[in-house]
Amino acid sequence: SVENERFAELRCMCTTTTSGIHPRNFQNLKLFRAGPHCSNVEVIATLKNGKEICLDPNAPVIKKIVEKILEGDESAA
């Protein structure tokens, strides 16, 4: 579940994660790196139905997606 956005800077947003969602169902994907607010990497997907879910950043499919996002960030820098 995704916590209230206004607390995003103060603590982890994902209290539970899932890995069984197919990437075709993603409308948008947000990646939050670990930091002082949260020691975990957090991956939040917005599904095509508008629902936000937290994805397991250690799931193989999600790892590949995260790597592609990070590669894109580095090439843009």
Coordinates of C-alpha atoms in Angstrom, one line a residue:
S1 CA 0.0 0.0 0.0
V2 CA 1.1 3.6 -0.6
E3 CA 1.1 5.9 2.4
N4 CA -0.2 9.4 2.3
E5 CA 1.9 11.5 -0.1
R6 CA 2.5 14.3 2.4
F7 CA 4.5 11.9 4.6
A8 CA 6.7 10.8 1.7
E9 CA 9.7 12.8 2.9
L10 CA 9.5 11.4 6.4
R11 CA 9.3 7.6 6.0
C12 CA 9.0 4.7 3.7
M13 CA 5.9 4.9 1.4
C14 CA 5.6 1.1 0.9
T15 CA 4.5 -1.0 3.8
T16 CA 3.9 -4.0 1.6
T17 CA 5.1 -5.0 -1.9
T18 CA 4.0 -7.3 -4.6
S19 CA 5.8 -8.9 -7.5
G20 CA 3.0 -10.6 -9.4
I21 CA 1.9 -7.7 -11.6
H22 CA 2.7 -7.8 -15.3
P23 CA 4.5 -4.7 -16.7
R24 CA 1.9 -4.4 -19.4
N25 CA -0.5 -3.2 -16.7
F26 CA 1.7 -0.3 -15.7
Q27 CA 0.7 3.2 -16.7
N28 CA 3.6 4.9 -14.8
L29 CA 6.5 3.8 -12.7
K30 CA 8.2 5.8 -10.0
L31 CA 11.6 4.8 -8.4
F32 CA 12.6 6.2 -5.1
R33 CA 16.2 5.5 -4.0
A34 CA 17.1 4.7 -0.5
G35 CA 17.9 7.7 1.7
P36 CA 17.5 9.3 5.1
H37 CA 13.7 9.0 4.7
C38 CA 13.7 5.2 4.0
S39 CA 16.5 2.6 3.9
N40 CA 14.7 0.7 1.1
V41 CA 14.6 1.3 -2.6
E42 CA 10.9 1.8 -3.4
V43 CA 9.2 1.1 -6.8
I44 CA 5.7 2.4 -7.1
A45 CA 3.6 1.6 -10.1
T46 CA 0.5 3.3 -11.2
L47 CA -1.7 0.8 -13.0
K48 CA -3.9 1.5 -16.0
N49 CA -6.9 1.5 -13.7
G50 CA -5.3 4.3 -11.6
K51 CA -4.4 2.2 -8.6
E52 CA -1.0 2.7 -7.1
I53 CA 0.9 -0.4 -5.8
C54 CA 4.4 -1.0 -4.4
L55 CA 6.5 -3.4 -6.3
D56 CA 9.1 -5.7 -4.8
P57 CA 12.4 -4.2 -6.0
N58 CA 14.1 -7.6 -5.6
A59 CA 11.8 -9.5 -7.9
P60 CA 13.7 -10.4 -11.1
V61 CA 11.3 -8.6 -13.5
I62 CA 11.2 -5.5 -11.4
K63 CA 15.1 -5.5 -11.1
K64 CA 15.3 -5.5 -14.9
I65 CA 12.9 -2.5 -15.2
V66 CA 14.8 -0.6 -12.4
E67 CA 18.1 -1.2 -14.2
K68 CA 16.7 0.2 -17.4
I69 CA 15.4 3.3 -15.5
L70 CA 18.8 3.8 -13.9
E71 CA 20.7 3.4 -17.2
G72 CA 18.4 6.0 -18.7
D73 CA 19.2 8.4 -15.8
E74 CA 22.9 8.0 -16.3
S75 CA 22.7 8.6 -20.0
A76 CA 20.7 11.7 -19.5
A77 CA 23.2 13.2 -17.0

